[in-house]
Coordinates of N, CA, C and O in Angstrom, one line a residue:
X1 N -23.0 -4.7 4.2 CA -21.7 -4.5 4.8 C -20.9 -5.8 4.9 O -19.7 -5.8 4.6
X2 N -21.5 -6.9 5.5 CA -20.6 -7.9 5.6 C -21.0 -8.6 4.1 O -21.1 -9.9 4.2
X3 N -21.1 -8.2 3.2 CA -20.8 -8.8 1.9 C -19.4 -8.2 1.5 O -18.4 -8.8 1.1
X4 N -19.7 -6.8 1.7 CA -18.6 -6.3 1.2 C -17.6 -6.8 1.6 O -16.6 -7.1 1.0
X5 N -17.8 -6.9 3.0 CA -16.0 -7.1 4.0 C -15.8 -8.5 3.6 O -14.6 -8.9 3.5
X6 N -17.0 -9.5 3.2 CA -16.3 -11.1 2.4 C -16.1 -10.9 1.3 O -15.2 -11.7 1.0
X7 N -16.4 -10.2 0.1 CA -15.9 -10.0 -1.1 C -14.6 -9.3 -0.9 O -13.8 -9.6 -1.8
X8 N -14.1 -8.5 -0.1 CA -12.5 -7.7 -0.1 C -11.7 -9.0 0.4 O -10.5 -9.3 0.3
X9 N -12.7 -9.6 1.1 CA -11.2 -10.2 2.3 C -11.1 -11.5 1.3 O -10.1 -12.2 1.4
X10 N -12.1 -11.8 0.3 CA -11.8 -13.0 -0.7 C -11.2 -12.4 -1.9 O -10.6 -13.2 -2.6
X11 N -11.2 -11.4 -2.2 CA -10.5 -10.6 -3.5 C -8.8 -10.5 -2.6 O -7.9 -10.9 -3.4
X12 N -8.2 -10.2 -1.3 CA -7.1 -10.5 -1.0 C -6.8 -11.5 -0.7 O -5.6 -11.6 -0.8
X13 N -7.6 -12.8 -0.3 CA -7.0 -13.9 -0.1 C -6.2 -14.3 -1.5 O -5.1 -14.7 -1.5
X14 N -6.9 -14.0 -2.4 CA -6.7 -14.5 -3.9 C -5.3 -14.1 -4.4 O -4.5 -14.7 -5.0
X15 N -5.2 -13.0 -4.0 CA -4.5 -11.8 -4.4 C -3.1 -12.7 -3.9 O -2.4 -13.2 -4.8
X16 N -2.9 -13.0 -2.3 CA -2.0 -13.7 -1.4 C -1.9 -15.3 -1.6 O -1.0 -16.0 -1.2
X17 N -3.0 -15.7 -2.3 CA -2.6 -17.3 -2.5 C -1.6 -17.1 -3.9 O -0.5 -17.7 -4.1
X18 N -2.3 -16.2 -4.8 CA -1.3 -16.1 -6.3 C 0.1 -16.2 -6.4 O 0.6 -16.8 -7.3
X19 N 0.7 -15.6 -5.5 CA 2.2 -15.4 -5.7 C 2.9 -16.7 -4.7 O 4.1 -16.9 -4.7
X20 N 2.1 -17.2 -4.2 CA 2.5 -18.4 -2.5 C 3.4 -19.2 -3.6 O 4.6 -19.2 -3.3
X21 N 3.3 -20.0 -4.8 CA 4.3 -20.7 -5.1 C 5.2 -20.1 -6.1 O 6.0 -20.8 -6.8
X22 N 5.1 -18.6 -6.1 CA 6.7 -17.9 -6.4 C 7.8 -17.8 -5.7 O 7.7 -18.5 -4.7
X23 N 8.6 -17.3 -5.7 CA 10.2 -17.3 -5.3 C 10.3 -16.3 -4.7 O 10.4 -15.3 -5.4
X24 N 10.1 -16.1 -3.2 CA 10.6 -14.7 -3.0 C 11.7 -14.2 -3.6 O 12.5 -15.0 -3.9
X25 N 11.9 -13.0 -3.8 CA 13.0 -12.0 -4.3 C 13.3 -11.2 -3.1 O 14.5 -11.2 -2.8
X26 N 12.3 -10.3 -2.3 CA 13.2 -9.1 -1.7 C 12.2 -8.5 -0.9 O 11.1 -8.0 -1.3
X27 N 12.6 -8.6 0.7 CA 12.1 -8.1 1.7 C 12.9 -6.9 2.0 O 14.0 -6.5 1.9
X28 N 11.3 -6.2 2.5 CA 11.4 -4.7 2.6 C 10.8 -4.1 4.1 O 9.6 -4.3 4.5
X29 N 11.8 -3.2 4.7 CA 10.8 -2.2 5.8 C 11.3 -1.1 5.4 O 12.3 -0.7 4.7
X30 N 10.0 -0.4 6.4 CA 10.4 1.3 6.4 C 9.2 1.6 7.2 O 8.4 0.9 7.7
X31 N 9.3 3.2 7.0 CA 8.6 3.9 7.6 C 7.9 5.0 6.9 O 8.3 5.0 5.7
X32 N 7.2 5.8 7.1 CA 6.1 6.6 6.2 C 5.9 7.7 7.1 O 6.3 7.6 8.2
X33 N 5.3 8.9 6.7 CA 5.0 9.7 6.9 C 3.3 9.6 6.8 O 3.0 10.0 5.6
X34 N 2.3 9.3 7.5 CA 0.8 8.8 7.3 C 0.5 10.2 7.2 O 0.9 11.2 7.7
X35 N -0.8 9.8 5.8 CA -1.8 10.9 5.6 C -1.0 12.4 4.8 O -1.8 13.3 5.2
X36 N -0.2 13.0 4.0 CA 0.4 13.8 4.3 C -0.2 14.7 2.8 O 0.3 15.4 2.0
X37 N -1.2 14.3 2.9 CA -2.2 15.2 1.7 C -3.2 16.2 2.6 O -3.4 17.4 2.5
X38 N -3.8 15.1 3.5 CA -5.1 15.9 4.1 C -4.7 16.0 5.5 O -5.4 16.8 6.1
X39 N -4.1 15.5 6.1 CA -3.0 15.7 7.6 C -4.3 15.1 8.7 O -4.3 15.3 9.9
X40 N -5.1 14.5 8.2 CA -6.3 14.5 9.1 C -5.8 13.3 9.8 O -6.6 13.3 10.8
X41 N -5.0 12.2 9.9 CA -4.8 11.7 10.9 C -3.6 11.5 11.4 O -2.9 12.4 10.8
X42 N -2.6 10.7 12.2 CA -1.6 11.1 12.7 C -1.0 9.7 12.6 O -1.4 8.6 12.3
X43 N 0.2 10.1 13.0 CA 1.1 8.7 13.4 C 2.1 8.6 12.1 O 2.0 9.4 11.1
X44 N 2.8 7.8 12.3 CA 4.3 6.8 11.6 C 3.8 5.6 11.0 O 3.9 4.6 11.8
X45 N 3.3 5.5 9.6 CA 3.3 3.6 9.6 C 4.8 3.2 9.4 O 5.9 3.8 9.3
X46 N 4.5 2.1 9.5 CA 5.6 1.1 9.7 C 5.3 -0.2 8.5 O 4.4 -1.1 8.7
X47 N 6.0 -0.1 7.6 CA 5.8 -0.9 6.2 C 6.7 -1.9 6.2 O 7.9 -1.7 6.6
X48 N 6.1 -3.2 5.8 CA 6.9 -4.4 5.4 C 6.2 -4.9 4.6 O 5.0 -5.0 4.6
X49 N 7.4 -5.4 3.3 CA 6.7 -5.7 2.2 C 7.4 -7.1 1.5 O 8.6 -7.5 1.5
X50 N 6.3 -7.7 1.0 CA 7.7 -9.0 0.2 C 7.5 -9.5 -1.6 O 6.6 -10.1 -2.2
X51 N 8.4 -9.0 -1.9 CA 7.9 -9.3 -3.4 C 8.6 -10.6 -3.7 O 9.5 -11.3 -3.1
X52 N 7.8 -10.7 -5.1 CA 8.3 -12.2 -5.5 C 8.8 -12.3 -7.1 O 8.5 -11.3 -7.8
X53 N 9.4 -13.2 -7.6 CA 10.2 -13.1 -8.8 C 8.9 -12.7 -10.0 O 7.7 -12.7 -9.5
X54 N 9.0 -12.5 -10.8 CA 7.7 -12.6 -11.9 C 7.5 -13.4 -12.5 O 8.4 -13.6 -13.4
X55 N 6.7 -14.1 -12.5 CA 6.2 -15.3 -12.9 C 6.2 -15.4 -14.5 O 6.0 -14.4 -15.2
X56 N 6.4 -16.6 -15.0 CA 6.6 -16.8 -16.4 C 5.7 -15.9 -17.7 O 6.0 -15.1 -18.6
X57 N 3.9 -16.4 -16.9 CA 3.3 -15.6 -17.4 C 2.9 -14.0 -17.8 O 2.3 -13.7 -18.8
X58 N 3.3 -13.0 -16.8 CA 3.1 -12.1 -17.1 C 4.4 -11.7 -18.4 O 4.3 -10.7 -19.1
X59 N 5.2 -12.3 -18.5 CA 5.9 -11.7 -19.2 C 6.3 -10.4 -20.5 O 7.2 -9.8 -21.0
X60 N 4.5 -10.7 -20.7 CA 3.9 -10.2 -21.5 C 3.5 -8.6 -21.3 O 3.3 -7.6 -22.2
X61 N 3.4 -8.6 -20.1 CA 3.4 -7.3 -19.1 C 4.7 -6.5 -18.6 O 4.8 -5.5 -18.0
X62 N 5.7 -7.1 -19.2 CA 7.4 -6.2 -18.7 C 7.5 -7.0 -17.4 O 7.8 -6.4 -16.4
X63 N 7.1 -8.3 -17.3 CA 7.6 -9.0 -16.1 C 7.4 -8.3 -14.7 O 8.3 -7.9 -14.0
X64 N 6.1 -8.2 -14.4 CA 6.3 -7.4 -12.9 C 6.0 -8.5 -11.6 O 5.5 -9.6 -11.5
X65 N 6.7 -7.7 -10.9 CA 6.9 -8.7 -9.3 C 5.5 -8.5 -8.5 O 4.8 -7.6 -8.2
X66 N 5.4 -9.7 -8.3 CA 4.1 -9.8 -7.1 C 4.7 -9.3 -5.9 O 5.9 -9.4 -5.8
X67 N 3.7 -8.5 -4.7 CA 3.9 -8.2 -3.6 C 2.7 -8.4 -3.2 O 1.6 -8.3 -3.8
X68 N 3.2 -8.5 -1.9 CA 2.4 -8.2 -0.6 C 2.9 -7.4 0.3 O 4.2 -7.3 0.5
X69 N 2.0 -6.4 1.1 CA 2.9 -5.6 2.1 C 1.5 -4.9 2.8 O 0.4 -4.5 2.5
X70 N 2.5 -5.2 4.0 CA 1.2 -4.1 5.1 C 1.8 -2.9 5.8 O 3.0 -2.8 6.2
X71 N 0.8 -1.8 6.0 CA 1.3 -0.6 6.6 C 0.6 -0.4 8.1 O -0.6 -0.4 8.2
X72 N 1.1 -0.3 8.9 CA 0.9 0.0 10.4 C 1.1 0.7 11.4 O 1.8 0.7 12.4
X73 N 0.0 1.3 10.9 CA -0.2 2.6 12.4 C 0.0 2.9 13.7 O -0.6 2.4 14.6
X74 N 1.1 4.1 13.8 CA 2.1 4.0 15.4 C 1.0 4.3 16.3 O 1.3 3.9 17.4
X75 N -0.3 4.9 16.2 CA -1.2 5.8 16.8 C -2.3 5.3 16.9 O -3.0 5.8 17.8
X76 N -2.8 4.0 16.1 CA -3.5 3.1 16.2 C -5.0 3.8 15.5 O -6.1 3.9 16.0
X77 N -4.5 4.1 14.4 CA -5.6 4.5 13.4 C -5.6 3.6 12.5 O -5.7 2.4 12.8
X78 N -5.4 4.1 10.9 CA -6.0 3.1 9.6 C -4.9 2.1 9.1 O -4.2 2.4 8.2
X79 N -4.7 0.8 9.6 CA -3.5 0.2 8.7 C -4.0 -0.1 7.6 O -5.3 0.0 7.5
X80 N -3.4 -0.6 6.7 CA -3.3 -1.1 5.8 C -2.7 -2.7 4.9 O -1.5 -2.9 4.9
X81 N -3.3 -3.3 4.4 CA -2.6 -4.1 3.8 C -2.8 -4.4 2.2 O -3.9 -4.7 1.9
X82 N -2.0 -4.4 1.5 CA -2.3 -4.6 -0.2 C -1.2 -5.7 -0.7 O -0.2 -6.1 -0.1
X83 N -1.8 -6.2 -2.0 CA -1.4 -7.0 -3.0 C -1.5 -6.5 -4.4 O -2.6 -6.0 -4.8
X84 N -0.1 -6.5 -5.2 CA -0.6 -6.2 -6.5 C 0.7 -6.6 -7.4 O 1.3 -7.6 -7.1
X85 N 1.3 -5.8 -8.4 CA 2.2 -6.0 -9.0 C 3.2 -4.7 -8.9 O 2.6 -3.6 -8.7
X86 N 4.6 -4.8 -8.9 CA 5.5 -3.7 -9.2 C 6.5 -4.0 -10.4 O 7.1 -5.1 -10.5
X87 N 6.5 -2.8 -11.2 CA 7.3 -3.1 -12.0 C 8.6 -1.8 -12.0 O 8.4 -0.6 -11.7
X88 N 10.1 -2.4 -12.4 CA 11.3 -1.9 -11.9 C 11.7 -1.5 -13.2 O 11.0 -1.9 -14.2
X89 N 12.7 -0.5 -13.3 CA 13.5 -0.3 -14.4 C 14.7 0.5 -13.5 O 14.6 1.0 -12.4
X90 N 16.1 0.3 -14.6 CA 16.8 1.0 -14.1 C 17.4 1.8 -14.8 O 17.3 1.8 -16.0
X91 N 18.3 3.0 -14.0 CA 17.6 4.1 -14.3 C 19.7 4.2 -14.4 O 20.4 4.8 -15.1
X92 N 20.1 3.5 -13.5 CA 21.6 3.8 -13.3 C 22.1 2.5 -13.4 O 21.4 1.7 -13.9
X93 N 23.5 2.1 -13.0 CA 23.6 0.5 -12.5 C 23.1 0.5 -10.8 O 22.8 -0.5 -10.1
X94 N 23.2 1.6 -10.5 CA 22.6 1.8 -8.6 C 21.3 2.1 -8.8 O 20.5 1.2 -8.5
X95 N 21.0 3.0 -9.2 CA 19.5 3.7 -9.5 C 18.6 3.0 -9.8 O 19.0 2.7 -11.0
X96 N 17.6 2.6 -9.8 CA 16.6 2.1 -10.3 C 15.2 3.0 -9.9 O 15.3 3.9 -9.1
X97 N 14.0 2.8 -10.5 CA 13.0 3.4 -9.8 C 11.9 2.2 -10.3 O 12.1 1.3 -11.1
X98 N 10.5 2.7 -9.5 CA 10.1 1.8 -9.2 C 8.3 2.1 -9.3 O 7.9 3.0 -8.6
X99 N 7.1 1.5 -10.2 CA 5.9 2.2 -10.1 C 5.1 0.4 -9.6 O 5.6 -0.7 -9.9
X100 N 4.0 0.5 -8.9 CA 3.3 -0.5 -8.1 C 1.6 -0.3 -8.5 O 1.0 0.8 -8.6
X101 N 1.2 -1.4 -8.6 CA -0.4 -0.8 -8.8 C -1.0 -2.2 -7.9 O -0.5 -3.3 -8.0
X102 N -2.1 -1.8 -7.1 CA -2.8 -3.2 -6.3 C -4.1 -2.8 -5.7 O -4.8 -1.9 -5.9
X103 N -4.2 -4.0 -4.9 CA -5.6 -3.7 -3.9 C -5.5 -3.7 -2.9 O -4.6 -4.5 -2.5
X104 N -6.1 -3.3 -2.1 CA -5.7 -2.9 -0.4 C -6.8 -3.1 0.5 O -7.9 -2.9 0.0
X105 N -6.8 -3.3 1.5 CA -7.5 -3.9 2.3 C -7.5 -2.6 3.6 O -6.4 -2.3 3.7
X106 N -8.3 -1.8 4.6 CA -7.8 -1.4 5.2 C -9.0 -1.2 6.5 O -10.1 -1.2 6.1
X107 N -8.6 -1.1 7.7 CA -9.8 -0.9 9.1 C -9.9 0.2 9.5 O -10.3 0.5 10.6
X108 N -9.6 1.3 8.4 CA -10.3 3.0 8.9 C -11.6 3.3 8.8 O -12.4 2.3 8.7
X109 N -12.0 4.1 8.7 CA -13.3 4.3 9.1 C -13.7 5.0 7.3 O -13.2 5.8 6.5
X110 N -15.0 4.0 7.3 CA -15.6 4.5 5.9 C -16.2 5.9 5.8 O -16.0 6.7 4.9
X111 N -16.7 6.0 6.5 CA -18.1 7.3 6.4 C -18.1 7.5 8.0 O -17.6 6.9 8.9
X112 N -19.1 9.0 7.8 CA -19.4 9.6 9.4 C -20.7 10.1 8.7 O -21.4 10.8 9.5
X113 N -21.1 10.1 7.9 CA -22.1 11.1 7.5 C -23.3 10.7 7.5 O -24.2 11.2 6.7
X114 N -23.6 9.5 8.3 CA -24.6 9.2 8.9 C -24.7 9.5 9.8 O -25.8 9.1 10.1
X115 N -24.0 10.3 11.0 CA -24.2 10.8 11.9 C -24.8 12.2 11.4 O -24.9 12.7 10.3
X116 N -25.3 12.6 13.1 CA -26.1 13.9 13.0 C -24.7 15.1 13.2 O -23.9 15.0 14.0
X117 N -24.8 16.3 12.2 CA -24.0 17.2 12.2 C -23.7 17.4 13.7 O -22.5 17.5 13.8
X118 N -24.2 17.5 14.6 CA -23.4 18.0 15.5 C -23.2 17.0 16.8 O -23.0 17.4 17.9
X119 N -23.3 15.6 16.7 CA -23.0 14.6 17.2 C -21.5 14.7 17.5 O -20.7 14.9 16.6
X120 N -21.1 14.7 19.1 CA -19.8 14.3 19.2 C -19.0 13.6 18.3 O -18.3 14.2 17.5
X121 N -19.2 12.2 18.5 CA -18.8 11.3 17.6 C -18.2 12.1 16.0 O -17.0 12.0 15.7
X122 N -19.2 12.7 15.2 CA -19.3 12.4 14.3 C -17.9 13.8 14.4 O -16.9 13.6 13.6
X123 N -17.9 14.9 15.2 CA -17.0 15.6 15.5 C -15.6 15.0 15.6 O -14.6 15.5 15.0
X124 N -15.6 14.4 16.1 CA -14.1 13.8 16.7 C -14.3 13.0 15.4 O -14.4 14.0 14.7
X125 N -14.4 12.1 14.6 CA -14.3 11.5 14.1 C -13.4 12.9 12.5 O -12.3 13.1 12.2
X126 N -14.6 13.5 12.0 CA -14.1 14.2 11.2 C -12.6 15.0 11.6 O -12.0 15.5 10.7
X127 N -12.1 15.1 12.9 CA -11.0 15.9 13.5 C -9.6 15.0 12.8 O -8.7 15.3 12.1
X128 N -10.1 13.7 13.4 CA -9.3 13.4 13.9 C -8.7 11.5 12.7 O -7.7 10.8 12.7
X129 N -9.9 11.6 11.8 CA -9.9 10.2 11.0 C -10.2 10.8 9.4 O -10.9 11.7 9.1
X130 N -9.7 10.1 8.6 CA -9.8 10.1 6.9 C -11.1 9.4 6.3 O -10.8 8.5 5.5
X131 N -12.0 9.5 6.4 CA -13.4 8.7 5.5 C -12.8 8.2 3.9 O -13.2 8.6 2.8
X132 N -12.4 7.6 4.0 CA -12.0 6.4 2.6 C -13.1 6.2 2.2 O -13.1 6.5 1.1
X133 N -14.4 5.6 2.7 CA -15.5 5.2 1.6 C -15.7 4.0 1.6 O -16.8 3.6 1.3
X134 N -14.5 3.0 1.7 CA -14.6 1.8 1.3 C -13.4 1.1 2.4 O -12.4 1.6 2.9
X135 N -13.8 0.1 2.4 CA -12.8 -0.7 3.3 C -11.6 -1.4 2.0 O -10.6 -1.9 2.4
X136 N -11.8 -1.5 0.7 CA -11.2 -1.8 -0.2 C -10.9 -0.5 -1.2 O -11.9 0.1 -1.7
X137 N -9.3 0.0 -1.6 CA -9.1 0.8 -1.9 C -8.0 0.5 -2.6 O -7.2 -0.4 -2.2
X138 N -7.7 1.3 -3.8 CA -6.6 1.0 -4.9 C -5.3 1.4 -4.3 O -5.5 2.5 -3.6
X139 N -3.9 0.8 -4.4 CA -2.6 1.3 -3.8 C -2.3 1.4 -5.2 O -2.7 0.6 -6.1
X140 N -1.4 2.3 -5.3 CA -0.5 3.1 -6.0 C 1.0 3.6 -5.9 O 1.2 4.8 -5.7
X141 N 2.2 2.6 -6.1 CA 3.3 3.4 -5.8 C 4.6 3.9 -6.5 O 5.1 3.1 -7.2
X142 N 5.0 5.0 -6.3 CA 6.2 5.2 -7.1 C 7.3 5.4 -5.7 O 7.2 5.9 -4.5
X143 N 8.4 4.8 -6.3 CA 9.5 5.0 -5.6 C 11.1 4.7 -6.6 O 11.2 4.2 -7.7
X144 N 12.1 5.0 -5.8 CA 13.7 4.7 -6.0 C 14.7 4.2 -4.9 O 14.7 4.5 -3.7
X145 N 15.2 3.8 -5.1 CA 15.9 2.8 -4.7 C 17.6 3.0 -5.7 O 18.0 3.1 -6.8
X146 N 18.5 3.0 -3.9 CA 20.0 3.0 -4.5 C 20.4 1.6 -4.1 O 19.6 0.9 -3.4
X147 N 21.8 1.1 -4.6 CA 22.1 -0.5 -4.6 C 22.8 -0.4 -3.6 O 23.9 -0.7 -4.1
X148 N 23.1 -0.2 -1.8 CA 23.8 -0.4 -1.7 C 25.5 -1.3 -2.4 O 26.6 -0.8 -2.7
X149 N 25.0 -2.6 -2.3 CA 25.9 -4.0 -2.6 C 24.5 -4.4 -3.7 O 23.6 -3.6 -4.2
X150 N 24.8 -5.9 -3.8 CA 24.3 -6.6 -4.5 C 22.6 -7.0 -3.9 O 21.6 -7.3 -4.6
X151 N 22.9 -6.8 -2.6 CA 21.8 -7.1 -1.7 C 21.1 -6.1 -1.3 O 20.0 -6.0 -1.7
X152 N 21.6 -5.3 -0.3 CA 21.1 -4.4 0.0 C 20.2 -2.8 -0.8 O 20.6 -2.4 -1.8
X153 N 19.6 -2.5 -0.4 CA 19.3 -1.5 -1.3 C 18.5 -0.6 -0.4 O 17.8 -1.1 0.5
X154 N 18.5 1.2 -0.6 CA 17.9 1.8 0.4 C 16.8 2.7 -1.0 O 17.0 2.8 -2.2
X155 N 15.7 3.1 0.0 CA 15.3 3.9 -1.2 C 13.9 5.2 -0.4 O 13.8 5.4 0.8
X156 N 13.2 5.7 -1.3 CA 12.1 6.6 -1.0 C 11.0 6.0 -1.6 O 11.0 5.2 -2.5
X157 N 9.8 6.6 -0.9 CA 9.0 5.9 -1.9 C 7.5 7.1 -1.6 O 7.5 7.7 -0.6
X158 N 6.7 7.2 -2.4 CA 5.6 7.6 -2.2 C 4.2 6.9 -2.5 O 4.1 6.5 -3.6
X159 N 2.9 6.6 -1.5 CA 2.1 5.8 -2.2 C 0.5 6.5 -1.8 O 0.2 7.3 -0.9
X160 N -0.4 5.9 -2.9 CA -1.7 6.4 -2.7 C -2.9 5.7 -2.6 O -3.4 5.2 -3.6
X161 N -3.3 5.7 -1.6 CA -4.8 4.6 -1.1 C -5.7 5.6 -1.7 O -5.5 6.8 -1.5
X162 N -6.9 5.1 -2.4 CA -7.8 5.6 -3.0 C -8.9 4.6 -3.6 O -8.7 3.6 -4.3
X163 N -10.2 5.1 -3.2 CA -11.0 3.5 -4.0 C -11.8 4.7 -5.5 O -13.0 4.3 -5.8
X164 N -11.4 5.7 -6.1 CA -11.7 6.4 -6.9 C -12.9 6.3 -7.4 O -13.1 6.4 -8.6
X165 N -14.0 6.1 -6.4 CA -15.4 6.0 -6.8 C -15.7 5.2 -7.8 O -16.7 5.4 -8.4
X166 N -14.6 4.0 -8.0 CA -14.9 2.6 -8.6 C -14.8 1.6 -7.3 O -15.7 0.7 -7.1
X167 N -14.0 1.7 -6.7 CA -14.2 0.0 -5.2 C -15.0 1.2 -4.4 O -15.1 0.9 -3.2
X168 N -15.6 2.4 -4.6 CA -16.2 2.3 -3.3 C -17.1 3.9 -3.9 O -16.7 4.6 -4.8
X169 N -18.2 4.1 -3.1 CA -19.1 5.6 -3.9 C -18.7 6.5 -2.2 O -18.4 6.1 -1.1
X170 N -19.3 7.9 -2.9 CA -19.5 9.1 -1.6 C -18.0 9.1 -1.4 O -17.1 9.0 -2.2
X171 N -17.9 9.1 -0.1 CA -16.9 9.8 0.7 C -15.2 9.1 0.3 O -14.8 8.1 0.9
X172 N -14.5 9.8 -0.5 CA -13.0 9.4 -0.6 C -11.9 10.2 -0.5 O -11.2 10.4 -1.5
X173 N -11.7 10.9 0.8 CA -10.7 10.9 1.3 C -9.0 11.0 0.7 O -8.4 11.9 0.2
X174 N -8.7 9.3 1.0 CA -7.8 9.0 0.9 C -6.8 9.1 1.5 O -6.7 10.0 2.3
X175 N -5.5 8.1 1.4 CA -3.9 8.3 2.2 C -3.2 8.7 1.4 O -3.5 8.7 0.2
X176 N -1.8 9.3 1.8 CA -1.2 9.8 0.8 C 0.0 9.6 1.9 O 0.0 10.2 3.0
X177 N 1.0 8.5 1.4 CA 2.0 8.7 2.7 C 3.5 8.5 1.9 O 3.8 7.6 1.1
X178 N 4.4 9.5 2.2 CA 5.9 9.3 1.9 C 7.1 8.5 3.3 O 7.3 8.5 4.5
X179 N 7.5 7.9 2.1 CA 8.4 7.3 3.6 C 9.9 6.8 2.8 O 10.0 7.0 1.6
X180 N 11.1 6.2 3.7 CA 12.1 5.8 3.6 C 12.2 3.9 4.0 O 12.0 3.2 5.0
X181 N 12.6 3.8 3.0 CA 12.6 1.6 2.9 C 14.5 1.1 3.2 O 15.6 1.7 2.8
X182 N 14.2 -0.1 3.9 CA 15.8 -0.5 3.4 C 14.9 -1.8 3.0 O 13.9 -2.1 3.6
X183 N 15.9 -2.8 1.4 CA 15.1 -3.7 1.3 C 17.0 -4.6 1.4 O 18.2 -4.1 1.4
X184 N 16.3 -6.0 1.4 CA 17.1 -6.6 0.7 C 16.7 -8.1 0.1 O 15.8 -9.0 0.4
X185 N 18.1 -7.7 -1.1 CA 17.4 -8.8 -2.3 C 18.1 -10.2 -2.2 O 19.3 -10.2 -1.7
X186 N 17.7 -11.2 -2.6 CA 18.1 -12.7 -2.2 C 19.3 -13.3 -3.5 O 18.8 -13.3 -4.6
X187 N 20.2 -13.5 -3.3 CA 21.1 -13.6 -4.3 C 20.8 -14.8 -5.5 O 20.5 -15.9 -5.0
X188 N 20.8 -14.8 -6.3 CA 20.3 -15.9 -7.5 C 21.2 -15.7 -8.5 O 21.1 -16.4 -9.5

């Protein structure tokens, strides 16, 4: 167990040193709707995210932006934090949309099913918590975004924590959370 939690927490350091001498582009909050596949746990996260310009190299890739971003639980269940790439297109001159792929880091609870079936614990836990499987879990996001101005921008977004029985075996769950972002972008 504590291999795994230094291999995730050194696979995100990596993830967060990569982008440290890019250019920020565009900070982001919002809010989410947590869990809204399996309803098994509760609360509002609260999302802040910061992407960065795309670096020379990926270019090769359709230029996608580095991010970082964490999600945080009103209720004091599973936050979240991930790193990965997003890539934009637009769709209008306001319009754009938006798909994200990374890795995520998160402190909910992996398993219960080492407990004994009718253990309290293991009760309240299945009531009330998501068994992810893994403390390292794939993010996934699609969203849109309107331009207010030049800077501003509002949008929706939907995203999906999952370790797909590749970062992690047995029990996956999963998050599934919809929410509303305001970002804004740094003029260049």
């Amino acid at each position: 167990m504590r291999l795994a939690l230094l291999a995730s927490s050194a696979l995100i350091a990596c993830a967060v040193a990569a982008p440290a001498h890019a250019q920020l582009s565009e900070l982001r909050a919002g809010v989410a709707a947590h869990d809204v596949y399996n309803g098994t746990e509760d609360g509002v996260q609260i999302v802040v995210e910061a992407l960065f310009d795309s670096p020379d190299f990926l270019s090769w890739a359709f230029s996608p932006r580095p991010y970082l971003m964490g999600s945080f639980n009103t209720a004091g269940l599973t936050n979240l934090g991930a790193a990965g790439l997003a890539w934009e297109g637009g769709l209008t001159e306001r319009f754009s949309v938006e798909g994200s792929f990374g890795i995520s880091y998160n402190d909910g609870v992996k398993d219960f099913a080492h407990l004994p079936p009718d253990d309290p614990e293991r009760l309240r836990l299945a009531s009330t918590r998501a068994a992810l499987g893994s403390r390292t879990l794939f993010h996934m996001r699609l969203g849109t975004d309107y331009a207010l101005t030049d800077q501003w921008r509002v949008g929706v977004f939907y995203e999906h924590y999952s370790h797909g029985q590749i970062l992690g075996n047995g029990r996956n769950q999963a998050l599934d959370e919809v929410g509303v972002r305001l970002g804004y972008r740094f003029g260049r």
